[in-house]
Amino acid sequence: MVNSADVLVVIDSGAYYLFKDLCAVPNINKYIISTPSNRVLSLGYKLHTNKQIGKYLWLPYRDLWFDYQEIEHLLPPNGYLLINSMAMSLPTLGFWKRLKYNNPTVKFVLILVDSMHGQSKHMMEVKKRIKNFSWDMILSYDQNDCSEYGYRYIGFSYYSCYDNIIPSDTISDLYYISSLKGRGTVLRDLNKACNENKINNVFKLYSLWQHADYGKMLRTPLPYTEVLADVLSTNCILEVLPAGQRAQTLRYIEALCYNKKLLSNNPELENIPYYDKRYMRYFSCVEEIDWKWVKERETVNYENKPDTSSATLLKYLS
């Protein structure tokens, strides 16, 4: 394993909950990209980094929000820059090309915790940058992407378990939280079936503009500790993959880490490592769901669990 002092981790603050363990490794260098606390500056930052605007126009002076000198100062000579995909997509591509040109002995490593076939908005920009930047290594959680593109598979080493979370007062039989991302029809059908089968479901849906009558709309993401409080208070976690994606989402890892049932529409569910047929069920349509199983309370105990700590990412650099 490489020496942690020879690694600079660059992540966006929104992904800190995933890489908390990695950032806590002794002697590791880290730079976290975050939204300014000042309201006026925050507005300017959000306009510059808005993904919807970025689809059509990149506003000038975007890189002023990112401290190039500080990042370069933190770079270990002959070491590694380890950056997650969202953080990489925030400054311009020229920002990273300049950094690599000025530091030719540093290895640039990209961490993908979103599927190349998923529908995360920032991945459109990431795909362009994978083609137009000379990466020394690309790490991915998606086995299918690794097979297709030749990335290095990192298993489940992209999470950080949380202890001492107090369960929320929102007790449910079935819990779902995510952005809509083309999942609307499935979620509407699921909500209707839950009502018909007297399932106490909690669906929390994130969208800046859209509205849905089959869940609670969120205009800003919940703090992850609040998500986990809801997870601890549910009987079963719902995972709904967007069209084209076959890799597990974070809901799969949460089921394993916090001993919860998982109901998923992932057709590859049985092929994912640590799958347990006792506590995990696949459905291709609402009519296939065993609602009695969803609602039934039982002691969930996954006998085999992965080491999900993001601190273990360091072993993939050597």
Short mmCIF file of C-alpha atoms in Angstrom, two decimals:
data_model
loop_
_atom_site.label_atom_id
_atom_site.label_comp_id
_atom_site.label_asym_id
_atom_site.label_seq_id
_atom_site.Cartn_x
_atom_site.Cartn_y
_atom_site.Cartn_z
CA MET A 1 0.00 0.00 0.00
CA VAL A 2 1.28 3.49 -0.81
CA ASN A 3 2.31 5.89 1.94
CA SER A 4 -0.68 8.10 2.84
CA ALA A 5 1.61 11.15 2.97
CA ASP A 6 2.20 10.63 -0.77
CA VAL A 7 -1.51 11.09 -1.60
CA LEU A 8 -3.62 14.20 -2.09
CA VAL A 9 -7.37 13.56 -1.97
CA VAL A 10 -9.57 16.13 -3.75
CA ILE A 11 -13.30 15.71 -3.21
CA ASP A 12 -16.40 17.87 -3.26
CA SER A 13 -18.05 18.48 0.10
CA GLY A 14 -21.19 16.66 -1.08
CA ALA A 15 -19.19 13.42 -1.27
CA TYR A 16 -17.49 13.77 2.10
CA TYR A 17 -19.91 11.29 3.68
CA LEU A 18 -18.55 8.64 1.31
CA PHE A 19 -14.88 9.47 1.77
CA LYS A 20 -14.92 10.36 5.47
CA ASP A 21 -12.74 7.36 6.33
CA LEU A 22 -10.26 8.15 3.55
CA CYS A 23 -9.93 11.77 4.72
CA ALA A 24 -9.30 10.55 8.27
CA VAL A 25 -6.25 8.44 7.30
CA PRO A 26 -3.26 9.83 9.24
CA ASN A 27 -0.90 12.08 7.23
CA ILE A 28 -3.05 12.06 4.09
CA ASN A 29 -3.34 15.38 2.26
CA LYS A 30 -6.81 16.63 1.39
CA TYR A 31 -8.55 19.49 -0.38
CA ILE A 32 -12.33 19.70 -0.13
CA ILE A 33 -14.27 21.79 -2.64
CA SER A 34 -17.21 23.44 -0.93
CA THR A 35 -19.82 26.12 -1.56
CA PRO A 36 -18.88 29.50 -0.03
CA SER A 37 -20.77 30.32 3.17
CA ASN A 38 -21.37 33.95 2.11
CA ARG A 39 -24.82 34.17 0.47
CA VAL A 40 -23.71 36.40 -2.41
CA LEU A 41 -20.61 34.33 -3.12
CA SER A 42 -22.66 31.16 -2.79
CA LEU A 43 -25.03 32.37 -5.50
CA GLY A 44 -22.14 33.17 -7.82
CA TYR A 45 -20.53 29.79 -7.19
CA LYS A 46 -23.78 27.92 -7.88
CA LEU A 47 -24.34 29.82 -11.13
CA HIS A 48 -20.81 29.04 -12.30
CA THR A 49 -21.07 25.34 -11.46
CA ASN A 50 -24.74 24.78 -12.39
CA LYS A 51 -24.95 21.61 -14.49
CA GLN A 52 -28.00 22.77 -16.45
CA ILE A 53 -26.30 26.00 -17.49
CA GLY A 54 -23.10 24.10 -18.19
CA LYS A 55 -24.87 21.97 -20.80
CA TYR A 56 -25.10 25.05 -23.01
CA LEU A 57 -22.55 27.57 -21.75
CA TRP A 58 -19.50 27.60 -19.49
CA LEU A 59 -19.41 30.97 -17.77
CA PRO A 60 -16.03 32.78 -17.76
CA TYR A 61 -13.76 32.90 -14.69
CA ARG A 62 -15.16 29.62 -13.36
CA ASP A 63 -11.77 28.54 -11.98
CA LEU A 64 -11.59 31.52 -9.60
CA TRP A 65 -13.61 29.44 -7.12
CA PHE A 66 -10.86 26.83 -6.83
CA ASP A 67 -7.50 27.43 -5.17
CA TYR A 68 -4.98 26.20 -7.72
CA GLN A 69 -1.99 27.30 -5.61
CA GLU A 70 -3.25 25.45 -2.54
CA ILE A 71 -3.89 22.24 -4.49
CA GLU A 72 -0.45 22.42 -6.08
CA HIS A 73 1.12 23.12 -2.69
CA LEU A 74 -0.53 20.02 -1.23
CA LEU A 75 0.55 17.75 -4.11
CA PRO A 76 3.23 15.30 -2.93
CA PRO A 77 6.18 15.09 -5.36
CA ASN A 78 6.14 11.69 -7.09
CA GLY A 79 2.82 10.95 -5.37
CA TYR A 80 -0.83 10.64 -6.29
CA LEU A 81 -3.76 12.98 -6.87
CA LEU A 82 -6.90 11.02 -6.02
CA ILE A 83 -10.06 12.84 -7.13
CA ASN A 84 -13.73 11.88 -7.26
CA SER A 85 -15.71 12.47 -10.43
CA MET A 86 -17.92 15.28 -9.12
CA ALA A 87 -14.95 17.30 -7.84
CA MET A 88 -13.15 16.74 -11.13
CA SER A 89 -16.13 18.13 -13.07
CA LEU A 90 -16.29 21.45 -11.16
CA PRO A 91 -13.19 23.37 -12.37
CA THR A 92 -12.53 23.58 -16.11
CA LEU A 93 -10.63 20.83 -17.88
CA GLY A 94 -7.86 23.38 -18.45
CA PHE A 95 -7.45 23.67 -14.68
CA TRP A 96 -6.51 20.00 -14.38
CA LYS A 97 -4.42 19.96 -17.55
CA ARG A 98 -2.37 22.85 -16.22
CA LEU A 99 -1.89 21.04 -12.90
CA LYS A 100 -0.77 17.86 -14.62
CA TYR A 101 1.56 19.70 -16.99
CA ASN A 102 3.23 21.52 -14.08
CA ASN A 103 3.50 18.31 -12.01
CA PRO A 104 4.52 15.55 -14.45
CA THR A 105 5.73 13.16 -11.73
CA VAL A 106 2.35 13.05 -9.98
CA LYS A 107 -0.06 10.25 -10.93
CA PHE A 108 -3.62 11.46 -11.55
CA VAL A 109 -6.25 8.96 -10.40
CA LEU A 110 -10.00 9.34 -10.97
CA ILE A 111 -12.55 7.66 -8.68
CA LEU A 112 -15.89 6.83 -10.31
CA VAL A 113 -18.73 6.19 -7.86
CA ASP A 114 -21.36 6.77 -10.56
CA SER A 115 -22.07 4.40 -13.40
CA MET A 116 -21.03 5.33 -16.93
CA HIS A 117 -24.49 4.10 -17.95
CA GLY A 118 -26.40 5.93 -15.22
CA GLN A 119 -28.12 9.29 -15.45
CA SER A 120 -26.17 11.49 -13.04
CA LYS A 121 -26.00 14.92 -14.69
CA HIS A 122 -22.34 15.54 -13.95
CA MET A 123 -21.36 12.30 -15.70
CA MET A 124 -21.98 13.88 -19.12
CA GLU A 125 -19.06 16.21 -18.42
CA VAL A 126 -17.02 13.44 -16.78
CA LYS A 127 -17.30 11.24 -19.89
CA LYS A 128 -15.86 14.06 -22.03
CA ARG A 129 -12.98 14.54 -19.61
CA ILE A 130 -12.14 10.86 -19.48
CA LYS A 131 -11.60 11.02 -23.24
CA ASN A 132 -9.74 14.33 -23.25
CA PHE A 133 -7.44 13.91 -20.24
CA SER A 134 -4.50 11.58 -19.72
CA TRP A 135 -5.48 9.69 -16.56
CA ASP A 136 -2.88 7.43 -15.01
CA MET A 137 -5.59 5.28 -13.46
CA ILE A 138 -9.38 5.18 -13.24
CA LEU A 139 -11.01 3.39 -10.31
CA SER A 140 -14.65 2.33 -10.46
CA TYR A 141 -17.23 0.62 -8.25
CA ASP A 142 -19.10 -0.69 -11.31
CA GLN A 143 -17.98 -4.17 -12.40
CA ASN A 144 -19.67 -3.71 -15.77
CA ASP A 145 -17.85 -0.46 -16.48
CA CYS A 146 -14.56 -2.05 -15.45
CA SER A 147 -15.11 -4.90 -17.91
CA GLU A 148 -16.20 -2.56 -20.69
CA TYR A 149 -13.63 0.22 -20.29
CA GLY A 150 -10.74 -1.45 -18.48
CA TYR A 151 -11.04 0.49 -15.23
CA ARG A 152 -9.73 -0.93 -11.96
CA TYR A 153 -12.50 -2.43 -9.83
CA ILE A 154 -12.58 -1.22 -6.20
CA GLY A 155 -15.38 -3.41 -4.89
CA PHE A 156 -17.24 -1.66 -2.07
CA SER A 157 -14.31 0.48 -0.91
CA TYR A 158 -16.07 3.80 -1.45
CA TYR A 159 -18.15 4.23 1.70
CA SER A 160 -17.77 5.18 5.34
CA CYS A 161 -20.06 3.54 7.89
CA TYR A 162 -21.55 5.76 10.57
CA ASP A 163 -21.99 4.83 14.20
CA ASN A 164 -24.20 6.38 16.87
CA ILE A 165 -26.94 7.51 14.48
CA ILE A 166 -30.27 7.87 16.27
CA PRO A 167 -33.20 6.40 14.28
CA SER A 168 -35.69 9.00 13.10
CA ASP A 169 -39.31 9.20 14.24
CA THR A 170 -40.35 8.39 10.65
CA ILE A 171 -40.98 4.65 11.02
CA SER A 172 -41.74 2.94 7.71
CA ASP A 173 -42.14 -0.42 6.02
CA LEU A 174 -40.42 0.76 2.83
CA TYR A 175 -38.03 3.69 2.41
CA TYR A 176 -36.74 5.37 -0.74
CA ILE A 177 -34.65 8.48 -1.28
CA SER A 178 -33.01 9.73 -4.46
CA SER A 179 -33.43 12.13 -7.35
CA LEU A 180 -36.11 11.32 -9.92
CA LYS A 181 -33.76 10.72 -12.89
CA GLY A 182 -36.34 8.99 -15.06
CA ARG A 183 -37.69 6.84 -12.25
CA GLY A 184 -41.04 8.64 -11.99
CA THR A 185 -43.27 6.02 -13.60
CA VAL A 186 -41.88 3.17 -11.49
CA LEU A 187 -42.13 5.17 -8.28
CA ARG A 188 -45.71 6.25 -9.02
CA ASP A 189 -46.72 2.61 -9.59
CA LEU A 190 -44.92 1.53 -6.42
CA ASN A 191 -46.60 4.22 -4.34
CA LYS A 192 -50.02 3.17 -5.64
CA ALA A 193 -49.30 -0.49 -4.85
CA CYS A 194 -48.10 0.46 -1.35
CA ASN A 195 -51.39 2.23 -0.68
CA GLU A 196 -53.39 -0.74 -1.97
CA ASN A 197 -51.41 -3.18 0.19
CA LYS A 198 -51.40 -1.00 3.31
CA ILE A 199 -47.63 -0.54 3.21
CA ASN A 200 -46.32 2.41 5.18
CA ASN A 201 -43.92 3.80 2.60
CA VAL A 202 -41.77 6.93 2.77
CA PHE A 203 -40.52 8.23 -0.59
CA LYS A 204 -38.27 11.30 -0.52
CA LEU A 205 -37.54 12.69 -3.98
CA TYR A 206 -34.96 15.31 -4.84
CA SER A 207 -35.57 17.72 -7.73
CA LEU A 208 -35.01 21.44 -8.13
CA TRP A 209 -37.91 21.92 -10.52
CA GLN A 210 -40.10 18.83 -10.81
CA HIS A 211 -43.11 18.01 -8.65
CA ALA A 212 -44.49 14.58 -7.78
CA ASP A 213 -47.56 13.59 -5.79
CA TYR A 214 -46.18 10.17 -4.82
CA GLY A 215 -43.50 11.33 -2.38
CA LYS A 216 -42.11 14.20 -0.37
CA MET A 217 -40.23 16.61 -2.64
CA LEU A 218 -36.83 17.89 -1.54
CA ARG A 219 -35.32 20.99 -3.16
CA THR A 220 -31.95 20.48 -1.47
CA PRO A 221 -30.32 17.16 -0.54
CA LEU A 222 -30.82 15.95 3.02
CA PRO A 223 -27.73 15.75 5.23
CA TYR A 224 -26.58 12.16 5.03
CA THR A 225 -26.95 11.62 8.77
CA GLU A 226 -30.68 12.38 8.35
CA VAL A 227 -30.88 9.85 5.51
CA LEU A 228 -29.30 7.23 7.76
CA ALA A 229 -31.70 8.07 10.58
CA ASP A 230 -34.56 7.26 8.17
CA VAL A 231 -32.77 4.10 7.00
CA LEU A 232 -32.48 2.86 10.57
CA SER A 233 -36.22 3.43 11.07
CA THR A 234 -37.38 1.43 8.07
CA ASN A 235 -37.98 -2.27 7.62
CA CYS A 236 -36.96 -2.41 3.96
CA ILE A 237 -34.90 -0.15 1.69
CA LEU A 238 -36.09 0.40 -1.87
CA GLU A 239 -33.53 0.61 -4.68
CA VAL A 240 -34.70 1.81 -8.11
CA LEU A 241 -32.06 1.95 -10.82
CA PRO A 242 -32.39 4.36 -13.76
CA ALA A 243 -32.58 2.89 -17.24
CA GLY A 244 -29.23 1.52 -18.43
CA GLN A 245 -27.58 1.08 -15.04
CA ARG A 246 -26.74 -2.39 -13.72
CA ALA A 247 -24.44 -1.61 -10.80
CA GLN A 248 -25.73 -1.33 -7.26
CA THR A 249 -26.53 2.03 -5.71
CA LEU A 250 -25.69 3.26 -2.23
CA ARG A 251 -28.95 1.69 -1.00
CA TYR A 252 -27.38 -1.76 -1.50
CA ILE A 253 -24.43 -0.90 0.74
CA GLU A 254 -26.72 0.64 3.36
CA ALA A 255 -28.75 -2.58 3.50
CA LEU A 256 -25.56 -4.54 4.21
CA CYS A 257 -24.06 -2.08 6.69
CA TYR A 258 -27.20 -1.44 8.72
CA ASN A 259 -28.91 -4.86 8.40
CA LYS A 260 -31.97 -3.94 6.38
CA LYS A 261 -34.00 -5.76 3.78
CA LEU A 262 -33.55 -4.59 0.21
CA LEU A 263 -36.17 -4.48 -2.55
CA SER A 264 -34.50 -3.73 -5.90
CA ASN A 265 -35.31 -3.56 -9.59
CA ASN A 266 -31.70 -4.36 -10.49
CA PRO A 267 -31.78 -7.45 -12.77
CA GLU A 268 -28.15 -8.14 -11.80
CA LEU A 269 -29.00 -8.25 -8.08
CA GLU A 270 -28.21 -11.94 -7.61
CA ASN A 271 -24.80 -11.49 -9.27
CA ILE A 272 -23.61 -8.67 -7.02
CA PRO A 273 -21.10 -9.69 -4.33
CA TYR A 274 -22.61 -10.31 -0.89
CA TYR A 275 -26.11 -10.85 -2.28
CA ASP A 276 -28.27 -12.65 0.32
CA LYS A 277 -31.53 -14.15 -0.92
CA ARG A 278 -32.98 -14.14 2.59
CA TYR A 279 -33.03 -10.37 2.80
CA MET A 280 -32.84 -9.16 -0.80
CA ARG A 281 -35.59 -9.39 -3.43
CA TYR A 282 -35.67 -8.43 -7.10
CA PHE A 283 -38.74 -7.19 -8.96
CA SER A 284 -39.15 -6.40 -12.66
CA CYS A 285 -42.71 -5.11 -12.21
CA VAL A 286 -44.86 -4.10 -9.27
CA GLU A 287 -47.03 -7.22 -9.61
CA GLU A 288 -44.07 -9.44 -8.66
CA ILE A 289 -43.50 -7.87 -5.25
CA ASP A 290 -44.28 -9.91 -2.15
CA TRP A 291 -45.73 -7.16 0.01
CA LYS A 292 -46.05 -9.48 2.99
CA TRP A 293 -42.26 -9.96 2.90
CA VAL A 294 -41.72 -6.18 2.66
CA LYS A 295 -43.84 -5.57 5.74
CA GLU A 296 -42.82 -8.58 7.83
CA ARG A 297 -40.50 -7.68 10.70
CA GLU A 298 -37.60 -10.04 11.28
CA THR A 299 -34.06 -9.93 12.58
CA VAL A 300 -31.81 -9.19 9.61
CA ASN A 301 -28.25 -10.42 9.94
CA TYR A 302 -25.98 -10.48 6.90
CA GLU A 303 -23.37 -13.10 7.70
CA ASN A 304 -20.97 -11.91 5.00
CA LYS A 305 -20.23 -8.21 4.77
CA PRO A 306 -17.63 -6.34 2.73
CA ASP A 307 -15.07 -3.93 4.09
CA THR A 308 -16.68 -0.76 2.78
CA SER A 309 -14.23 1.72 4.27
CA SER A 310 -13.01 4.27 1.72
CA ALA A 311 -9.66 4.24 3.57
CA THR A 312 -8.92 0.98 1.76
CA LEU A 313 -8.86 2.83 -1.58
CA LEU A 314 -5.17 3.41 -0.98
CA LYS A 315 -4.39 -0.26 -1.63
CA TYR A 316 -5.61 0.09 -5.23
CA LEU A 317 -2.98 2.71 -6.07
CA SER A 318 -0.01 0.36 -5.98
#
